[in-house]
Tab-separated table of C-alpha atoms and ligand atoms in Angstrom:
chain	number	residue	atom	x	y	z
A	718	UNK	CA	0.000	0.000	0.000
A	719	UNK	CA	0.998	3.683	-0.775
A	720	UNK	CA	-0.204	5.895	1.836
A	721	UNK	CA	0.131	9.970	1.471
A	722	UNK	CA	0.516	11.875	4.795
A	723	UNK	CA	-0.099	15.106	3.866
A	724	UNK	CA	1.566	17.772	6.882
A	725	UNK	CA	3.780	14.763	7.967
A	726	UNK	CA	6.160	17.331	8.926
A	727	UNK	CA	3.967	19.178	11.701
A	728	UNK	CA	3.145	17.765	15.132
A	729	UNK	CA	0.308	15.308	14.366
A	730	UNK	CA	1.186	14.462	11.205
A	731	UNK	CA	4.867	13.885	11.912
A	732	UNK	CA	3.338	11.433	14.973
A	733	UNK	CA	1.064	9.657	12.332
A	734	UNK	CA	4.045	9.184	10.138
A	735	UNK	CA	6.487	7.678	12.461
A	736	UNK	CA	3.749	5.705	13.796
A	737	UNK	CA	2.828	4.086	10.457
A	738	UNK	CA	6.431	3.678	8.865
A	739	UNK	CA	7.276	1.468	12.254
A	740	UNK	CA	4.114	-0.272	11.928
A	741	UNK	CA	3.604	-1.164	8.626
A	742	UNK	CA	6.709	-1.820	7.618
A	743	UNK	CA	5.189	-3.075	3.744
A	744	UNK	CA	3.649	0.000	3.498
A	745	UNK	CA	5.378	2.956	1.713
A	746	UNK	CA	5.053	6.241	3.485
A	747	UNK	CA	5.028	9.334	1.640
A	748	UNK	CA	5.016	12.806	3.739
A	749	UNK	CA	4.521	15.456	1.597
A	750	UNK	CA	4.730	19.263	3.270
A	751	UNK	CA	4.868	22.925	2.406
A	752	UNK	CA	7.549	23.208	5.577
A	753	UNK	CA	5.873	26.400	7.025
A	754	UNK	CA	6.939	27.879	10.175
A	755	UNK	CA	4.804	24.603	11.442
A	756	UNK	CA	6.901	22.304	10.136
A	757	UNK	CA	9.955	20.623	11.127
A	758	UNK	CA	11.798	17.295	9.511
A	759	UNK	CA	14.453	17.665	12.555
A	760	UNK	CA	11.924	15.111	14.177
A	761	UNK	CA	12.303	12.667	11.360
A	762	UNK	CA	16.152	11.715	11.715
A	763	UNK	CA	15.367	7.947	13.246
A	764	UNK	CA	13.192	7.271	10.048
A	765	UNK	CA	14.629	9.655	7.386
A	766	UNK	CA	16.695	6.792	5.472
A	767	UNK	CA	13.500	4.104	5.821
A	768	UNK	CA	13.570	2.394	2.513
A	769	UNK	CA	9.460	2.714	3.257
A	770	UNK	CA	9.909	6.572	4.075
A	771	UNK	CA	9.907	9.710	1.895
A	772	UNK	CA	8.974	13.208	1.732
A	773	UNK	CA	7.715	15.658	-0.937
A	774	UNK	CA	8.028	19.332	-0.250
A	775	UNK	CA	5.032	20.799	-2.130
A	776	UNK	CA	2.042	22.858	-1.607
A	777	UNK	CA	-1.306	21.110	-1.228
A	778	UNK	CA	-2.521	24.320	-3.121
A	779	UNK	CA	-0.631	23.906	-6.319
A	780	UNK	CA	-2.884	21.394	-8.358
A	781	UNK	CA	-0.283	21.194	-10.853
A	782	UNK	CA	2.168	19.623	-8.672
A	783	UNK	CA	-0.502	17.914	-6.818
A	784	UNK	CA	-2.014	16.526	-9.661
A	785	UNK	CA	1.261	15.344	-11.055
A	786	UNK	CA	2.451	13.657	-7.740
A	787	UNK	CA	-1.237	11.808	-7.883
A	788	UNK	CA	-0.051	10.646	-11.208
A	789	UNK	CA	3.151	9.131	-10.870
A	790	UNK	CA	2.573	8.090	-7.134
A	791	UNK	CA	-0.927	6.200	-7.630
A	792	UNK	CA	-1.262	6.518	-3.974
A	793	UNK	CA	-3.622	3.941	-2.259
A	794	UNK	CA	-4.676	5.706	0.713
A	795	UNK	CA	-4.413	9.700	1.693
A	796	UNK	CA	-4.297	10.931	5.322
A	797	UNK	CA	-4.511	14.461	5.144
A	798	UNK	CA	-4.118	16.846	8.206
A	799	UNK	CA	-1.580	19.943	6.218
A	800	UNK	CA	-3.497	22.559	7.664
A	801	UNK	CA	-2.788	26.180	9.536
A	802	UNK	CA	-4.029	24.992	12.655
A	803	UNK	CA	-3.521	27.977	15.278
A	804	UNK	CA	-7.219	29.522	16.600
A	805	UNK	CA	-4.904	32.961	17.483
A	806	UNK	CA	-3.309	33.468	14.096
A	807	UNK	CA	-6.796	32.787	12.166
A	808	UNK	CA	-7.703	36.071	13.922
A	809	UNK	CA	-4.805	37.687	12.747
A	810	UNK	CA	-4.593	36.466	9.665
A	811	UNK	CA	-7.811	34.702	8.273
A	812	UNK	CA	-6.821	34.525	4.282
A	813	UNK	CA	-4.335	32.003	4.383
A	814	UNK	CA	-6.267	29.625	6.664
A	815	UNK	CA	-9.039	29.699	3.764
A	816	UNK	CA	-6.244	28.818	0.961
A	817	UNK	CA	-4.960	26.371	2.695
A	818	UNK	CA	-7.439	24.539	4.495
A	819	UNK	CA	-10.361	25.061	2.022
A	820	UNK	CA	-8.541	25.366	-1.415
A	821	UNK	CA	-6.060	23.073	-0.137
A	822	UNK	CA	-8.257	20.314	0.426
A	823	UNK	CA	-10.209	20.520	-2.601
A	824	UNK	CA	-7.033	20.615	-4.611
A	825	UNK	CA	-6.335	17.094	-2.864
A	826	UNK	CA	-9.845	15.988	-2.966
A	827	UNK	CA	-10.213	16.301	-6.878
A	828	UNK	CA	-6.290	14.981	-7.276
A	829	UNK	CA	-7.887	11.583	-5.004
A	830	UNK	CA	-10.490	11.565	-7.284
A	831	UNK	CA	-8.520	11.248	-10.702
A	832	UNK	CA	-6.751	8.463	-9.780
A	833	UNK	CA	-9.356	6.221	-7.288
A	834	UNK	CA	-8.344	6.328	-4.240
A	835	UNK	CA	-9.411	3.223	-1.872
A	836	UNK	CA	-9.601	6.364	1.331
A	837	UNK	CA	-9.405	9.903	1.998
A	838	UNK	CA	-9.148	10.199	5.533
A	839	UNK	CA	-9.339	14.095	6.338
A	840	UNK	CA	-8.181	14.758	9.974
A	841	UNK	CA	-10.499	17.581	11.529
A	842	UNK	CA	-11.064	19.438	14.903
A	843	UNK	CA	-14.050	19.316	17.704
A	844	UNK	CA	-13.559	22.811	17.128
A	845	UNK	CA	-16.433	22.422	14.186
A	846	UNK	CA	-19.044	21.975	16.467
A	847	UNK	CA	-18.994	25.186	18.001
A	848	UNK	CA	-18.689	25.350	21.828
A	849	UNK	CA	-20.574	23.775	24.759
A	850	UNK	CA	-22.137	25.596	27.597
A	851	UNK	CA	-20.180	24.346	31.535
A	852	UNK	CA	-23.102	21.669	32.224
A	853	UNK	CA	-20.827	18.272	32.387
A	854	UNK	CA	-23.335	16.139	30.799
A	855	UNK	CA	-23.088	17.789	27.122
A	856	UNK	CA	-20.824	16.677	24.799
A	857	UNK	CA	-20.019	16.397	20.957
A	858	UNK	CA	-21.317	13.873	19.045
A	859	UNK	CA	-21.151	12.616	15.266
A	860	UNK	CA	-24.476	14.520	15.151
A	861	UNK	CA	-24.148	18.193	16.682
A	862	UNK	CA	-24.819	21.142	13.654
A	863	UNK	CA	-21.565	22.059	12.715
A	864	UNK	CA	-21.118	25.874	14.365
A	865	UNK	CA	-17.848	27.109	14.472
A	866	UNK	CA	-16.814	30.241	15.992
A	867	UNK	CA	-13.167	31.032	14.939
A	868	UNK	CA	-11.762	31.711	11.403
A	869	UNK	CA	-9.998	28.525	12.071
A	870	UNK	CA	-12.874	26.550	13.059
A	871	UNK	CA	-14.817	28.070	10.066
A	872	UNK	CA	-12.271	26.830	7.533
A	873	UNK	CA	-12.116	23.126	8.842
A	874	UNK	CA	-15.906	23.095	9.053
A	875	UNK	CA	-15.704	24.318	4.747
A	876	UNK	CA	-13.340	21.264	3.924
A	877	UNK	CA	-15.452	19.104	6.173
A	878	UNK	CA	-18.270	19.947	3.859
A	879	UNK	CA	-16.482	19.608	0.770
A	880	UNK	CA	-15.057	16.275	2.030
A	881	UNK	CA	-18.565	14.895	2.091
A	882	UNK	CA	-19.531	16.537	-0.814
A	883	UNK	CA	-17.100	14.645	-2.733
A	884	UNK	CA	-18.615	11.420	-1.086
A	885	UNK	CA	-22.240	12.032	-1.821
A	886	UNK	CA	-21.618	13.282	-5.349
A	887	UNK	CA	-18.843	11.467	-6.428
A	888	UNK	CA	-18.533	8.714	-4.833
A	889	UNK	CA	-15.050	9.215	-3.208
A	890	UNK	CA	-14.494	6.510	-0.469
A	891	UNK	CA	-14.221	8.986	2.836
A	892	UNK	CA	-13.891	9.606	6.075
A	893	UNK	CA	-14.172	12.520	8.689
A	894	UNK	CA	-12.216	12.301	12.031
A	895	UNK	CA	-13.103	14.782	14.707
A	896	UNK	CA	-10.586	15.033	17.224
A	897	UNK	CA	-10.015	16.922	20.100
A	898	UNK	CA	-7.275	18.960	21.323
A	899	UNK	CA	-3.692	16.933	21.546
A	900	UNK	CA	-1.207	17.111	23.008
A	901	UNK	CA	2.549	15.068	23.557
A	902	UNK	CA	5.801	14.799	21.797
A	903	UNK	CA	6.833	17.498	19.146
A	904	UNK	CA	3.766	19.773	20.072
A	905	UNK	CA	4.704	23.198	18.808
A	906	UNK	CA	5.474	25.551	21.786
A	907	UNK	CA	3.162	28.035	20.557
A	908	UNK	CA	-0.117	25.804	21.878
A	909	UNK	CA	-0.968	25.774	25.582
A	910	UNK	CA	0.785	22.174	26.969
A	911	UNK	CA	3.907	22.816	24.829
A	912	UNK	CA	4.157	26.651	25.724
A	913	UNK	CA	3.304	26.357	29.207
A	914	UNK	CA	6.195	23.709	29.700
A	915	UNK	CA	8.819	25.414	27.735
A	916	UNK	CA	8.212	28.565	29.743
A	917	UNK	CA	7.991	27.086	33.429
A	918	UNK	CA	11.277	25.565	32.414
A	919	UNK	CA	12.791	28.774	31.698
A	920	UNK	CA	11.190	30.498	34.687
A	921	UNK	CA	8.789	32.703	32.220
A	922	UNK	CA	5.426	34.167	32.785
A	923	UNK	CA	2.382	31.696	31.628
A	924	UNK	CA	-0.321	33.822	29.533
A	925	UNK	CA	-3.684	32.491	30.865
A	926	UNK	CA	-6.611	33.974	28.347
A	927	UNK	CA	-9.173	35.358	30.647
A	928	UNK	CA	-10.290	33.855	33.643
A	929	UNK	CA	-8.764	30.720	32.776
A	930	UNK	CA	-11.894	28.436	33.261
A	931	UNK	CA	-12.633	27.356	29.399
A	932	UNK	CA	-12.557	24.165	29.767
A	933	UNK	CA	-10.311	21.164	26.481
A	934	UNK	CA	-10.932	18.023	26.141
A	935	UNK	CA	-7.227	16.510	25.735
A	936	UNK	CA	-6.017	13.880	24.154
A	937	UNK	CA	-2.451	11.969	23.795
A	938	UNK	CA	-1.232	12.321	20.269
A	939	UNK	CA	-0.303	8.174	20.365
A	940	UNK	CA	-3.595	7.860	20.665
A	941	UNK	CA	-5.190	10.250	18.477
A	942	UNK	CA	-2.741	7.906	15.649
A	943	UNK	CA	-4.447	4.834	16.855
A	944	UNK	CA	-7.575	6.374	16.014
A	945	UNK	CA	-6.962	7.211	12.373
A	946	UNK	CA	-4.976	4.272	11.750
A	947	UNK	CA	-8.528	2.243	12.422
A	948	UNK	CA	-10.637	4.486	10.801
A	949	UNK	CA	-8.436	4.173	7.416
A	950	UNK	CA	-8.564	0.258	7.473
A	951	UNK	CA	-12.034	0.221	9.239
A	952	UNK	CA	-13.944	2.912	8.990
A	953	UNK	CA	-17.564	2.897	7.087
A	954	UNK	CA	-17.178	4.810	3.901
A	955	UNK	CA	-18.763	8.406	3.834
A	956	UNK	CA	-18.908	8.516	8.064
A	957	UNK	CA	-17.451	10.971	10.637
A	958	UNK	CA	-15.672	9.469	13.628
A	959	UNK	CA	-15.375	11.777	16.577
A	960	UNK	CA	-12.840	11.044	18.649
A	961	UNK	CA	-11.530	11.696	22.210
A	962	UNK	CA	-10.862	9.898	25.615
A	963	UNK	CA	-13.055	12.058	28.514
A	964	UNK	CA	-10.144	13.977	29.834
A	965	UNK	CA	-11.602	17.624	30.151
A	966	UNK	CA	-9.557	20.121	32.123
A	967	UNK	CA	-10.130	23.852	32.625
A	968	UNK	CA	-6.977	25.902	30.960
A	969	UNK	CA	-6.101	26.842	34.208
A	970	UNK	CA	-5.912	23.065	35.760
A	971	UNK	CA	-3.756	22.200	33.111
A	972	UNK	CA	-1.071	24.584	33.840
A	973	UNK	CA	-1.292	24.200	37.651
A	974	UNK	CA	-0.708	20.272	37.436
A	975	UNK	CA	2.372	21.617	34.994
A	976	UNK	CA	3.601	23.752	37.694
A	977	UNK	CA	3.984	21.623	40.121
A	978	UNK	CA	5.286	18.762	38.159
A	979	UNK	CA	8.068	20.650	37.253
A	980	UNK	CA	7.991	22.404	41.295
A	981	UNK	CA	7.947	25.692	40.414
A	982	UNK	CA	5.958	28.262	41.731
A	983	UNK	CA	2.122	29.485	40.686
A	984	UNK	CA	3.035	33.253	40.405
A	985	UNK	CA	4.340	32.327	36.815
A	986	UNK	CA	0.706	32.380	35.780
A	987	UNK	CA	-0.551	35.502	34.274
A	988	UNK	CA	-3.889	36.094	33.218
A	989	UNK	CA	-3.977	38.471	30.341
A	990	UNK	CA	-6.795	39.660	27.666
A	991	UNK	CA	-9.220	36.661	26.999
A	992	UNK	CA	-8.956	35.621	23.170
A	993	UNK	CA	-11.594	37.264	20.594
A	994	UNK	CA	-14.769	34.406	20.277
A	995	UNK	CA	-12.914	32.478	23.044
A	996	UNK	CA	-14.686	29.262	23.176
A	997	UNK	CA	-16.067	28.093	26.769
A	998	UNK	CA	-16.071	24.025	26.110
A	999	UNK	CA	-15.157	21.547	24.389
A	1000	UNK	CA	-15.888	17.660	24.599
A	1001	UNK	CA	-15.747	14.658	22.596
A	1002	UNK	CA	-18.627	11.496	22.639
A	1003	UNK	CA	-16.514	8.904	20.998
A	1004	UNK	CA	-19.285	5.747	21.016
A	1005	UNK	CA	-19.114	5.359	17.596
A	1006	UNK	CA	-15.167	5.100	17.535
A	1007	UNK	CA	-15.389	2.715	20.342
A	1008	UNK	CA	-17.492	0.882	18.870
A	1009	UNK	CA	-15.234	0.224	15.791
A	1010	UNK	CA	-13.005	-1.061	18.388
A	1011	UNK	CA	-10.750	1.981	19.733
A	1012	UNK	CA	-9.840	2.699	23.427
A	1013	UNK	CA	-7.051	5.332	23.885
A	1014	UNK	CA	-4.153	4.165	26.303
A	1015	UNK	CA	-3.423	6.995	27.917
A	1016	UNK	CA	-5.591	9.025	30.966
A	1017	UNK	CA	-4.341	13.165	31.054
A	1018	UNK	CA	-2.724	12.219	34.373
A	1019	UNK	CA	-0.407	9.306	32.242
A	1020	UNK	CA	-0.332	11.238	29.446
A	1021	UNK	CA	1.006	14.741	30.736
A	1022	UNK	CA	3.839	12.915	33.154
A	1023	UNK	CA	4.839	11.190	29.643
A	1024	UNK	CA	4.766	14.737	27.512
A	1025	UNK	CA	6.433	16.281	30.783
A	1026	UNK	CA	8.979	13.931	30.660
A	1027	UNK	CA	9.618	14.151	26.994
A	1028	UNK	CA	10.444	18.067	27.049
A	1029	UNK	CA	12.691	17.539	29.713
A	1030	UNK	CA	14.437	14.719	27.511
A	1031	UNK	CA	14.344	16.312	24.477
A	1032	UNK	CA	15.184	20.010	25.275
A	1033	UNK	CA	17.408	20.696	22.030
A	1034	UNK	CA	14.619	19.652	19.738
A	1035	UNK	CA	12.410	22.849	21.122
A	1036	UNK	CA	15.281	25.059	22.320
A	1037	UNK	CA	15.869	24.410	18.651
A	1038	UNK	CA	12.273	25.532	17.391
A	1039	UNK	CA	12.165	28.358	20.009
A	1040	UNK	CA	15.585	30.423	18.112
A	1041	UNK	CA	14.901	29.030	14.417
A	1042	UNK	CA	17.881	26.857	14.486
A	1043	UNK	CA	16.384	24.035	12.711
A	1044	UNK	CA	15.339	26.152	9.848
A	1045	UNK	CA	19.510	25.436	9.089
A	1046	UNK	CA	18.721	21.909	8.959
A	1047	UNK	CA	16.579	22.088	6.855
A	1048	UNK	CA	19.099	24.259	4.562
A	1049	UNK	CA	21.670	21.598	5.302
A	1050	UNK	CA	19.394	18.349	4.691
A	1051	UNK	CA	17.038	19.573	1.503
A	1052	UNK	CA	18.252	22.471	0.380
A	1053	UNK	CA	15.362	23.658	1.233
B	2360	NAD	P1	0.588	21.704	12.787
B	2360	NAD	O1	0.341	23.172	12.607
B	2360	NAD	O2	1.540	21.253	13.838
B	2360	NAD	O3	1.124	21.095	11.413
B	2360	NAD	C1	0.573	21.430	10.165
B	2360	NAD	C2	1.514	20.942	9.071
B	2360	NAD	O4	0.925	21.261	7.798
B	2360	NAD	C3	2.889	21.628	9.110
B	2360	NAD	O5	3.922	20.663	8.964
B	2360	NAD	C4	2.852	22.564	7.897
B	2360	NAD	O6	4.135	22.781	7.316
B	2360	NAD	C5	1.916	21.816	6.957
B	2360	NAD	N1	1.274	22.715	5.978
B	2360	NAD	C6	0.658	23.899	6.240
B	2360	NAD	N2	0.227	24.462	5.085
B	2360	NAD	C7	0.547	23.586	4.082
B	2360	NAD	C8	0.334	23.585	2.685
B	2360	NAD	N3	-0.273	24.613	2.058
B	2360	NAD	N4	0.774	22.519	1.954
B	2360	NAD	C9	1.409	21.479	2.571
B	2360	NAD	N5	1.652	21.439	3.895
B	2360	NAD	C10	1.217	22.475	4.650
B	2360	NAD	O7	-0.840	21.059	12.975
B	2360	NAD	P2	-1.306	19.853	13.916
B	2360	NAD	O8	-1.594	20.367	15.261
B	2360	NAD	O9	-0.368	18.711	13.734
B	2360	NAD	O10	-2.704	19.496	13.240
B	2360	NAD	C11	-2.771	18.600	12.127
B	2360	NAD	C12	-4.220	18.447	11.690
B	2360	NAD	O11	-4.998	17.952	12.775
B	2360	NAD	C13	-4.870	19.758	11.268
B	2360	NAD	O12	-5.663	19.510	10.129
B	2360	NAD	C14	-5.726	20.163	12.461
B	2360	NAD	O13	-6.841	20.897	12.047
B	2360	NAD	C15	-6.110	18.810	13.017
B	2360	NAD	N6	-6.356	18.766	14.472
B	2360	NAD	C16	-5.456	19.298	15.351
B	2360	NAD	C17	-5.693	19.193	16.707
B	2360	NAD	C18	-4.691	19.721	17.715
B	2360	NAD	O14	-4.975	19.708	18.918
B	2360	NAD	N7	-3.498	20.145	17.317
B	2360	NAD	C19	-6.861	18.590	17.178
B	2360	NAD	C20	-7.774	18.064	16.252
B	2360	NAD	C21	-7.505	18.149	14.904
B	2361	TYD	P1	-4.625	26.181	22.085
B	2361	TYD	O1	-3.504	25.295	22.528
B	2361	TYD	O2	-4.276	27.374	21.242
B	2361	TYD	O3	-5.689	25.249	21.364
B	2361	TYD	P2	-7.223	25.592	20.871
B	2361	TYD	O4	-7.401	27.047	20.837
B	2361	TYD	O5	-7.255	24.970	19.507
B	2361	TYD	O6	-8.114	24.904	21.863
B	2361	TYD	O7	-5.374	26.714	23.366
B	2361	TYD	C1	-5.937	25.819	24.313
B	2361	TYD	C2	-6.658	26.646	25.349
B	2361	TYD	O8	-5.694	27.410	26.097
B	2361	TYD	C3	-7.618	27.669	24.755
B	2361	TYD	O9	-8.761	27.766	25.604
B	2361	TYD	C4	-6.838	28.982	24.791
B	2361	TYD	C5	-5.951	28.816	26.013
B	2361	TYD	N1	-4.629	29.484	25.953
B	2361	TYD	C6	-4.207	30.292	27.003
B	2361	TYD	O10	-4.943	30.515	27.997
B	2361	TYD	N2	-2.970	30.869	26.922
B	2361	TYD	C7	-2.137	30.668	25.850
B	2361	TYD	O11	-1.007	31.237	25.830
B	2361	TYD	C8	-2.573	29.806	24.786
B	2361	TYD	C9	-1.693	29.557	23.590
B	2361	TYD	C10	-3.842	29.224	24.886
């Protein structure tokens, strides 16, 4: 099987792809990425020289190339999650989240179709749904109007759409995850568990958006992979899979139980401006995943000593992010 990972080089993505070159060790990997400020191949040195391994720099925008790679590659499978994927830099800067995450995906959606695809997989957000009121018994499912609030939101919610439009009028073999927030190894430090972490280390105020009581539903990235990697060999063509493991934490419980992991001290935490649209709650009903036969391994409590453990292991690789170095690798490796 040929399987395209499209944003292999960003945090999920680059999870998914180590996950499945390790696992499937018949399968041929292909990671194709734009390398935006999002993306880093530093992560890939264990699996860079896998005879099932490659990557493509390209823009899922530029159907020419696209359509080309389609071609030659006659890939079985796509995973797609290239996306902009930061809620605070869709309110900066809304146009390029509609390029790539609406263009983008059509551009890959028609390219799947040309050539037959056996699955699209296209990885999207809770964020879709909108937000939940505080009362604990709500929660997402498969069936919740789509209502998103951010720019970001709005844009997964339009490829969501076109993914199942290419379903019902084409006939393109799909599927929609729904996942909830992640978080664990190679998280960008510009999201909450990454950036709270790298800053306690460094002894460096913690931003806290308003009152600090919006409450995420997290999930460990492992398990998040385990999750697609069903859906692509099990899921029902045409259906949406929400998933997530009942771990919901108010912002500001998440960076207290950082805190004192690391025993610092809770004057690092600031609370600053709340964020434009800021929603209050998020959380996931995954039945219908279970029911396909996925449980995720990992509670928050497990999960966060794991990802707390890993930044303290792997301090170069986000050091590294945090002053641009490995943009020079990149120079160095690809001559990119
Ligand atoms: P990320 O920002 O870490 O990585 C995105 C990757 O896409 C980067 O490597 C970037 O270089 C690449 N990319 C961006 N524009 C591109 C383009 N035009 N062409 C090719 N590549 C491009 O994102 P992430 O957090 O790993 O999220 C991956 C997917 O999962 C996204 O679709 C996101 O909506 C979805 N998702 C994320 C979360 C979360 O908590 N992070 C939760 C649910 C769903
Ligand atoms: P984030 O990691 O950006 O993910 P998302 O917006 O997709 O849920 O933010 C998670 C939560 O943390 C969200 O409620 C906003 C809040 N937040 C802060 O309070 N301070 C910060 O510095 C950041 C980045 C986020």
């Amino acid at each position: 099987m040929k399987v395209l990972v499209t944003g292999g080089a960003g945090f999920i993505g680059g999870n998914y792809v180590q996950y499945m070159v390790n696992k499937y060790p018949n399968y041929h990997i292909v990671n194709l990425d734009l390398l935006t400020y999002a993306g880093d191949l530093t992560k890939h040195k264990e699996i860079e020289n896998r005879e099932n391994y490659s990557f493509v720099h390209a823009d899922i925008v530029d159907r020419e190339k696209i359509f080309s790679l389609f071609k030659n590659e006659k890939f079985d499978y796509v995973v797609h999650f290239a996306a902009e994927s930061h809620v605070d830099r869709s309110i900066k800067e809304p146009d390029i989240f509609v390029r790539t995450n609406v263009v983008g995906t059509q551009v890959l959606l028609d390219a799947a179709k040309s050539i037959n695809v056996k699955k699209f997989v296209h990885v999207s957000t809770d964020e879709v749904y909108g937000e939940l009121d505080y009362d604990p018994s709500t929660f997402f499912t498969e069936k919740t109007p789509l209502a998103p609030n951010s720019p970001y939101s709005a844009s997964k919610a339009s490829s969501d759409f076109f993914v199942r439009a290419y379903h019902e009028t084409f006939g393109l073999p799909v599927n929609i995850t729904r996942c909830s927030n992640n978080y664990g190894p190679y998280h960008f430090p510009e999201k909450l568990i990454p950036l709270t972490i790298s800053r306690v280390l460094n002894d460096q105020k913690v931003p806290v958006y308003g009152d600090g009581k919006n409450i995420r539903d997290w999930l460990h990235v492992y398990d998040h992979c385990t999750a697609i990697d069903l859906v692509l060999h099990k899921g029902i063509n045409g259906e949406v899979y929400n998933v997530g493991g009942h771990n919901e934490k108010t912002n500001l419980a998440v960076i207290q139980t950082i805190i004192r992991a690391l025993n610092k001290n809770e004057n690092l935490i600031e609370y600053v401006e709340d964020r434009l649209g800021h929603d209050k709650r998020y959380a996931i009903d995954p039945t219908k995943l279970e029911e396909l036969g996925w449980q995720p391994r990992y509670s928050f409590e497990t999960g966060i000593e794991q990802t707390i453990q890993w930044y303290l292991d792997n301090k170069e690789w986000w050091q590294n992010i945090l002053n641009g170095e490995y943009r020079a690798y990149f120079k160095k490796q690809y001559k990119l």
